[in-house]
Coordinates of C-alpha atoms in Angstrom, one line a residue:
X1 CA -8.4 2.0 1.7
X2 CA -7.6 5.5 1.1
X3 CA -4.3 6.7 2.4
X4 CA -4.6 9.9 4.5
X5 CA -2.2 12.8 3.3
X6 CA -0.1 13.4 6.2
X7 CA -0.6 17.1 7.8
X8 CA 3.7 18.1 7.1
X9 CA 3.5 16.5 3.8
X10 CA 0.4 18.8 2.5
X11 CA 2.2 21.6 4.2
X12 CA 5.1 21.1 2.2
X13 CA 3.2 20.8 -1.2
X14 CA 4.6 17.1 -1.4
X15 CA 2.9 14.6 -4.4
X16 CA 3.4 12.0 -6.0
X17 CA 2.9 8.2 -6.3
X18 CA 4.2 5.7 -4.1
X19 CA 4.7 2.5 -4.7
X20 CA 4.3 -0.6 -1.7
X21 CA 5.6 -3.7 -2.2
X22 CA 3.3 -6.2 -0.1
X23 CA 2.8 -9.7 0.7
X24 CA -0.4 -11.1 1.0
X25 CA -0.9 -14.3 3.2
X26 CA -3.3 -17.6 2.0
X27 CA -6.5 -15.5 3.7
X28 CA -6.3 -12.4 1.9
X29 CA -4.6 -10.3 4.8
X30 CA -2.0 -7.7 4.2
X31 CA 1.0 -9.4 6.6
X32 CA 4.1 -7.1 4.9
X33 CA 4.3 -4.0 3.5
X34 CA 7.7 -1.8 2.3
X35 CA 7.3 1.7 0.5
X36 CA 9.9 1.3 -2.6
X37 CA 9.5 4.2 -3.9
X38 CA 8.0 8.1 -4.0
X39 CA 8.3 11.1 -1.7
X40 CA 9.9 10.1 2.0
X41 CA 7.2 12.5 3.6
X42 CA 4.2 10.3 1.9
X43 CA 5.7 6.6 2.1
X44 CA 4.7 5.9 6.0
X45 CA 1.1 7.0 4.9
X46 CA 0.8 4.6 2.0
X47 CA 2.4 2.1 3.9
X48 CA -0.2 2.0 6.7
X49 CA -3.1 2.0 3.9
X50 CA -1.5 -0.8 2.4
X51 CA -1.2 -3.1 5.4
X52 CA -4.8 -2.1 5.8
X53 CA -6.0 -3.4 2.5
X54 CA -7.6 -6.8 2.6
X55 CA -8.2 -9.2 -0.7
X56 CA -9.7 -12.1 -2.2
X57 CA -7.8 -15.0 -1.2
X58 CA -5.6 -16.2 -4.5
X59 CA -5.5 -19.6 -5.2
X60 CA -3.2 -22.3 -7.3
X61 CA -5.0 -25.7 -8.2
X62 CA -8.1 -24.5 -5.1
X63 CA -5.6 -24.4 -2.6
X64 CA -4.9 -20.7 -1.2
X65 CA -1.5 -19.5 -1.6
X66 CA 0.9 -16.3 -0.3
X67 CA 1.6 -14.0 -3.3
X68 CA 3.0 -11.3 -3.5
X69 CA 2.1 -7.6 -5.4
X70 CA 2.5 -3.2 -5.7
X71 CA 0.3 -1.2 -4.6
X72 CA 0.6 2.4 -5.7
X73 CA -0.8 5.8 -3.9
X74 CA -1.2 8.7 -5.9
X75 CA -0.9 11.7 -3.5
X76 CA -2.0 15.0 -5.1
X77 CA -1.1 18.5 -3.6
X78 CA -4.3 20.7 -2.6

């Protein structure tokens, strides 16, 4: 999902990407997220998109496994 660009960060002009580190569990659910990198006023709202994201399970020899990946948010001024 979308990210929504926080109210004080559009205010503020802020944009950018930000990346988020996630883990994603042996059913395709989101179960960590941490903002690595970007603007501090747009991480918290790329964050919650990211734990919101669901995926095809991945799996090694037909077994599902946890993996982990980046997600990145571009944010863009208006």
């Amino acid at each position: 999902p979308a990210p929504e660009y926080p109210l004080i960060a559009r205010q503020a002009h802020a944009e950018g990407e930000v990346e988020v580190m996630i883990t994603i569990d042996e059913a395709g659910n989101v179960i960590a997220a941490k903002a690595v990198s970007g603007h501090p006023l747009l991480q918290a709202a790329a964050v919650s998109a990211a734990r919101e994201a669901k995926f095809e399970p991945t799996r090694r020899e037909g077994q599902p496994i946890q993996v982990n990946g980046a997600l990145v948010y571009r944010f863009v001024a208006q």
